[in-house]
CSV table of C-alpha atoms in Angstrom, one decimal:
chain,number,residue,atom,x,y,z
A,1,MET,CA,-30.5,-144.6,49.1
A,2,SER,CA,-26.8,-144.8,48.4
A,3,GLN,CA,-25.0,-148.1,47.8
A,4,ARG,CA,-22.7,-147.5,50.8
A,5,HIS,CA,-25.6,-146.7,53.1
A,6,LEU,CA,-27.4,-149.9,52.0
A,7,SER,CA,-24.2,-151.9,52.6
A,8,LYS,CA,-24.0,-150.5,56.1
A,9,LEU,CA,-27.6,-151.4,56.8
A,10,CYS,CA,-27.0,-154.9,55.6
A,11,ILE,CA,-24.0,-155.2,57.9
A,12,GLN,CA,-26.1,-153.9,60.9
A,13,ALA,CA,-28.9,-156.3,60.1
A,14,GLU,CA,-26.5,-159.2,60.0
A,15,LYS,CA,-25.0,-158.2,63.4
A,16,LYS,CA,-28.5,-157.9,64.9
A,17,LEU,CA,-29.4,-161.3,63.5
A,18,ALA,CA,-26.3,-162.8,65.0
A,19,GLN,CA,-27.1,-161.3,68.4
A,20,LEU,CA,-30.7,-162.5,68.3
A,21,GLY,CA,-29.4,-165.9,67.2
A,22,GLN,CA,-27.2,-166.1,70.3
A,23,LYS,CA,-30.1,-165.0,72.5
A,24,ARG,CA,-32.2,-167.7,70.9
A,25,ASP,CA,-29.7,-170.4,71.6
A,26,ASP,CA,-29.2,-169.2,75.2
A,27,SER,CA,-33.0,-169.2,75.7
A,28,SER,CA,-33.3,-172.7,74.3
A,29,LEU,CA,-30.6,-173.9,76.7
A,30,LYS,CA,-32.3,-172.3,79.7
A,31,VAL,CA,-35.6,-174.1,78.8
A,32,GLN,CA,-33.8,-177.4,78.5
A,33,LEU,CA,-31.9,-176.9,81.8
A,34,ASN,CA,-35.2,-176.0,83.5
A,35,GLN,CA,-36.9,-179.1,82.1
A,36,GLN,CA,-34.1,-181.3,83.3
A,37,GLN,CA,-34.2,-179.8,86.7
A,38,ASN,CA,-38.0,-180.2,86.8
A,39,GLN,CA,-37.7,-183.8,85.7
A,40,ALA,CA,-35.0,-184.6,88.3
A,41,LEU,CA,-37.1,-183.0,91.1
A,42,ALA,CA,-40.2,-184.9,89.9
A,43,ASN,CA,-38.2,-188.2,90.1
A,44,MET,CA,-37.0,-187.3,93.6
A,45,ILE,CA,-40.5,-186.7,94.7
A,46,LEU,CA,-41.7,-190.0,93.3
A,47,THR,CA,-38.8,-191.8,95.0
A,48,TYR,CA,-39.7,-190.2,98.4
A,49,ARG,CA,-43.4,-190.8,98.0
A,50,GLY,CA,-42.8,-194.4,97.0
A,51,ALA,CA,-40.4,-195.1,99.9
A,52,LYS,CA,-41.8,-197.9,102.0
A,53,GLU,CA,-39.2,-198.3,104.7
A,54,GLY,CA,-40.9,-201.3,106.2
A,55,SER,CA,-41.9,-201.0,109.8
A,56,ASN,CA,-39.8,-197.9,110.4
A,57,VAL,CA,-42.4,-195.2,110.8
A,58,LEU,CA,-39.7,-192.5,111.3
A,59,LEU,CA,-38.1,-193.1,107.9
A,60,TRP,CA,-41.5,-193.2,106.2
A,61,GLN,CA,-42.4,-189.9,107.8
A,62,ASN,CA,-39.0,-188.4,106.8
A,63,SER,CA,-39.6,-189.5,103.2
A,64,ALA,CA,-43.1,-188.1,103.2
A,65,SER,CA,-41.9,-184.8,104.6
A,66,MET,CA,-39.1,-184.6,102.0
A,67,ALA,CA,-41.7,-185.1,99.2
A,68,GLN,CA,-43.8,-182.3,100.7
A,69,VAL,CA,-40.8,-179.9,100.9
A,70,LEU,CA,-39.8,-180.7,97.3
A,71,GLU,CA,-43.3,-180.2,95.8
A,72,PRO,CA,-43.4,-176.4,96.0
A,73,MET,CA,-39.9,-176.3,94.4
A,74,ARG,CA,-41.2,-178.4,91.5
A,75,VAL,CA,-44.3,-176.1,91.1
A,76,LYS,CA,-41.9,-173.1,91.0
A,77,LEU,CA,-39.8,-174.8,88.3
A,78,ALA,CA,-43.0,-175.5,86.3
A,79,GLN,CA,-44.0,-171.9,86.5
A,80,LYS,CA,-40.5,-170.8,85.5
A,81,GLU,CA,-40.7,-173.2,82.6
A,82,VAL,CA,-43.8,-171.5,81.3
A,83,PHE,CA,-42.1,-168.1,81.6
A,84,LEU,CA,-38.9,-169.3,79.9
A,85,GLN,CA,-41.0,-170.9,77.0
A,86,GLN,CA,-42.8,-167.6,76.5
A,87,GLU,CA,-39.5,-165.7,76.4
A,88,GLN,CA,-38.2,-168.3,74.0
A,89,LEU,CA,-41.2,-167.7,71.7
A,90,ARG,CA,-40.7,-163.9,71.9
A,91,ILE,CA,-37.0,-164.2,71.0
A,92,GLU,CA,-37.9,-166.6,68.2
A,93,ARG,CA,-40.4,-164.0,66.7
A,94,LEU,CA,-37.8,-161.3,67.0
A,95,TRP,CA,-35.2,-163.5,65.3
A,96,ARG,CA,-37.6,-164.4,62.4
A,97,ASN,CA,-38.5,-160.7,61.9
A,98,GLN,CA,-34.9,-159.8,61.8
A,99,LEU,CA,-34.1,-162.6,59.4
A,100,GLY,CA,-36.8,-161.2,57.1
A,101,ARG,CA,-35.3,-157.7,57.3
A,102,GLN,CA,-31.8,-159.0,56.7
A,103,GLN,CA,-32.9,-161.0,53.7
A,104,GLY,CA,-34.9,-158.1,52.3
A,105,LEU,CA,-31.9,-155.8,52.6
A,106,LYS,CA,-29.7,-158.3,50.9
A,107,TRP,CA,-32.2,-158.6,48.1
A,108,LEU,CA,-32.5,-154.8,47.8
A,109,GLU,CA,-28.7,-154.5,47.8
A,110,LYS,CA,-28.4,-157.1,45.0
A,111,GLN,CA,-31.1,-155.4,42.9
A,112,THR,CA,-29.5,-152.0,43.4
A,113,ASN,CA,-26.2,-153.5,42.2
A,114,ILE,CA,-27.8,-155.0,39.1
A,115,GLN,CA,-29.6,-151.7,38.3
A,116,GLU,CA,-26.3,-149.7,38.8
A,117,LYS,CA,-24.4,-152.0,36.5
A,118,ALA,CA,-27.1,-151.7,33.9
A,119,ARG,CA,-27.1,-147.9,34.2
A,120,VAL,CA,-23.3,-147.8,33.8
A,121,ALA,CA,-23.5,-150.1,30.8
A,122,ARG,CA,-26.2,-147.9,29.2
A,123,SER,CA,-24.0,-144.9,29.9
A,124,GLU,CA,-20.9,-146.5,28.4
A,125,GLN,CA,-22.9,-147.6,25.4
A,126,ALA,CA,-24.2,-144.1,24.8
A,127,ILE,CA,-20.6,-142.8,24.9
A,128,VAL,CA,-19.5,-145.5,22.5
A,129,ASP,CA,-22.4,-144.7,20.2
A,130,ASP,CA,-21.7,-141.0,20.3
A,131,MET,CA,-18.0,-141.6,19.5
A,132,ALA,CA,-18.9,-143.9,16.7
A,133,GLY,CA,-21.3,-141.3,15.3
A,134,PHE,CA,-18.6,-138.6,15.6
A,135,TYR,CA,-16.0,-140.7,13.8
A,136,TYR,CA,-18.5,-141.7,11.1
A,137,LYS,CA,-19.4,-138.1,10.4
A,138,HIS,CA,-15.8,-136.9,10.2
A,139,LYS,CA,-14.6,-139.8,8.1
A,140,ARG,CA,-16.9,-139.0,5.3
Protein backbone atom coordinates (compact mmCIF):
# COMPACT_ATOMS: atom_id res chain seq x y z
CA MET A 1 0.00 0.00 0.00
CA SER A 2 1.47 3.34 -1.01
CA GLN A 3 2.11 6.09 1.49
CA ARG A 4 -0.22 8.46 -0.36
CA HIS A 5 -3.03 5.89 -0.41
CA LEU A 6 -2.56 5.29 3.31
CA SER A 7 -2.69 9.04 4.00
CA LYS A 8 -5.96 9.31 2.05
CA LEU A 9 -7.41 6.43 4.06
CA CYS A 10 -6.38 8.16 7.30
CA ILE A 11 -8.08 11.39 6.21
CA GLN A 12 -11.25 9.49 5.23
CA ALA A 13 -11.26 7.65 8.56
CA GLU A 14 -10.92 10.94 10.46
CA LYS A 15 -13.81 12.49 8.49
CA LYS A 16 -16.01 9.47 9.15
CA LEU A 17 -15.09 9.58 12.84
CA ALA A 18 -16.01 13.27 12.99
CA GLN A 19 -19.38 12.57 11.30
CA LEU A 20 -20.15 9.76 13.70
CA GLY A 21 -19.07 11.95 16.61
CA GLN A 22 -21.60 14.57 15.52
CA LYS A 23 -24.33 11.92 15.20
CA ARG A 24 -23.36 10.64 18.64
CA ASP A 25 -23.70 14.13 20.14
CA ASP A 26 -27.05 14.69 18.37
CA SER A 27 -28.34 11.34 19.61
CA SER A 28 -27.36 12.16 23.17
CA LEU A 29 -29.18 15.49 22.96
CA LYS A 30 -32.31 13.76 21.63
CA VAL A 31 -32.28 11.33 24.56
CA GLN A 32 -31.84 14.17 27.05
CA LEU A 33 -34.64 16.21 25.48
CA ASN A 34 -36.98 13.23 25.50
CA GLN A 35 -36.16 12.53 29.16
CA GLN A 36 -36.88 16.16 30.06
CA GLN A 37 -40.20 16.05 28.21
CA ASN A 38 -41.11 12.78 29.87
CA GLN A 39 -40.27 14.18 33.31
CA ALA A 40 -42.29 17.36 32.67
CA LEU A 41 -45.27 15.30 31.54
CA ALA A 42 -44.98 13.01 34.57
CA ASN A 43 -44.92 16.07 36.83
CA MET A 44 -48.02 17.47 35.13
CA ILE A 45 -49.84 14.16 35.58
CA LEU A 46 -48.94 14.07 39.26
CA THR A 47 -50.13 17.64 39.64
CA TYR A 48 -53.48 16.89 37.99
CA ARG A 49 -53.97 13.65 39.92
CA GLY A 50 -53.14 15.35 43.19
CA ALA A 51 -55.46 18.28 42.55
CA LYS A 52 -58.07 18.41 45.27
CA GLU A 53 -60.20 21.35 44.36
CA GLY A 54 -62.19 21.21 47.54
CA SER A 55 -65.89 20.73 47.06
CA ASN A 56 -65.86 21.69 43.38
CA VAL A 57 -66.54 18.36 41.69
CA LEU A 58 -66.28 19.85 38.18
CA LEU A 59 -62.69 21.04 38.72
CA TRP A 60 -61.76 17.69 40.24
CA GLN A 61 -63.24 15.87 37.21
CA ASN A 62 -61.39 18.19 34.83
CA SER A 63 -58.11 17.48 36.61
CA ALA A 64 -58.72 13.73 36.53
CA SER A 65 -59.65 13.90 32.83
CA MET A 66 -56.52 15.90 32.04
CA ALA A 67 -54.36 13.31 33.82
CA GLN A 68 -56.03 10.56 31.75
CA VAL A 69 -55.37 12.46 28.51
CA LEU A 70 -51.70 13.03 29.39
CA GLU A 71 -50.95 9.45 30.42
CA PRO A 72 -50.89 7.98 26.86
CA MET A 73 -48.58 10.81 25.82
CA ARG A 74 -46.21 9.89 28.64
CA VAL A 75 -46.32 6.23 27.62
CA LYS A 76 -45.43 7.20 24.03
CA LEU A 77 -42.53 9.32 25.27
CA ALA A 78 -41.30 6.40 27.37
CA GLN A 79 -41.43 4.14 24.30
CA LYS A 80 -39.63 6.77 22.24
CA GLU A 81 -36.96 6.99 24.94
CA VAL A 82 -36.27 3.26 24.65
CA PHE A 83 -35.94 3.63 20.86
CA LEU A 84 -33.68 6.68 21.19
CA GLN A 85 -31.46 4.92 23.72
CA GLN A 86 -31.11 1.89 21.42
CA GLU A 87 -30.19 4.22 18.55
CA GLN A 88 -27.70 6.00 20.81
CA LEU A 89 -26.05 2.67 21.67
CA ARG A 90 -25.92 1.71 17.98
CA ILE A 91 -24.24 4.99 17.06
CA GLU A 92 -21.85 4.67 20.01
CA ARG A 93 -20.78 1.21 18.75
CA LEU A 94 -20.25 2.58 15.23
CA TRP A 95 -18.22 5.47 16.63
CA ARG A 96 -16.04 3.16 18.74
CA ASN A 97 -15.43 0.85 15.77
CA GLN A 98 -14.50 3.81 13.60
CA LEU A 99 -12.21 5.15 16.32
CA GLY A 100 -10.41 1.78 16.31
CA ARG A 101 -10.07 1.87 12.53
CA GLN A 102 -8.81 5.43 12.55
CA GLN A 103 -6.25 4.72 15.28
CA GLY A 104 -5.14 1.56 13.48
CA LEU A 105 -4.60 3.46 10.24
CA LYS A 106 -2.67 6.18 12.08
CA TRP A 107 -0.46 3.53 13.67
CA LEU A 108 0.09 1.82 10.31
CA GLU A 109 0.91 5.15 8.67
CA LYS A 110 3.48 5.89 11.40
CA GLN A 111 5.04 2.43 11.11
CA THR A 112 5.20 2.77 7.32
CA ASN A 113 6.93 6.13 7.68
CA ILE A 114 9.47 4.64 10.09
CA GLN A 115 10.14 1.69 7.76
CA GLU A 116 10.48 3.99 4.74
CA LYS A 117 12.97 6.23 6.56
CA ALA A 118 14.96 3.16 7.61
CA ARG A 119 14.95 1.85 4.01
CA VAL A 120 16.13 5.22 2.67
CA ALA A 121 18.84 5.40 5.35
CA ARG A 122 20.06 1.87 4.46
CA SER A 123 20.07 2.77 0.79
CA GLU A 124 22.01 5.97 1.42
CA GLN A 125 24.46 4.11 3.64
CA ALA A 126 24.99 1.51 0.91
CA ILE A 127 25.77 4.29 -1.59
CA VAL A 128 28.18 5.93 0.84
CA ASP A 129 29.86 2.57 1.51
CA ASP A 130 30.18 1.90 -2.23
CA MET A 131 31.68 5.34 -2.80
CA ALA A 132 34.10 4.89 0.10
CA GLY A 133 35.16 1.52 -1.29
CA PHE A 134 35.62 2.98 -4.76
CA TYR A 135 37.80 5.85 -3.48
CA TYR A 136 39.78 3.50 -1.25
CA LYS A 137 40.58 1.21 -4.21
CA HIS A 138 41.58 4.07 -6.50
CA LYS A 139 43.65 5.89 -3.91
CA ARG A 140 46.01 2.98 -3.41
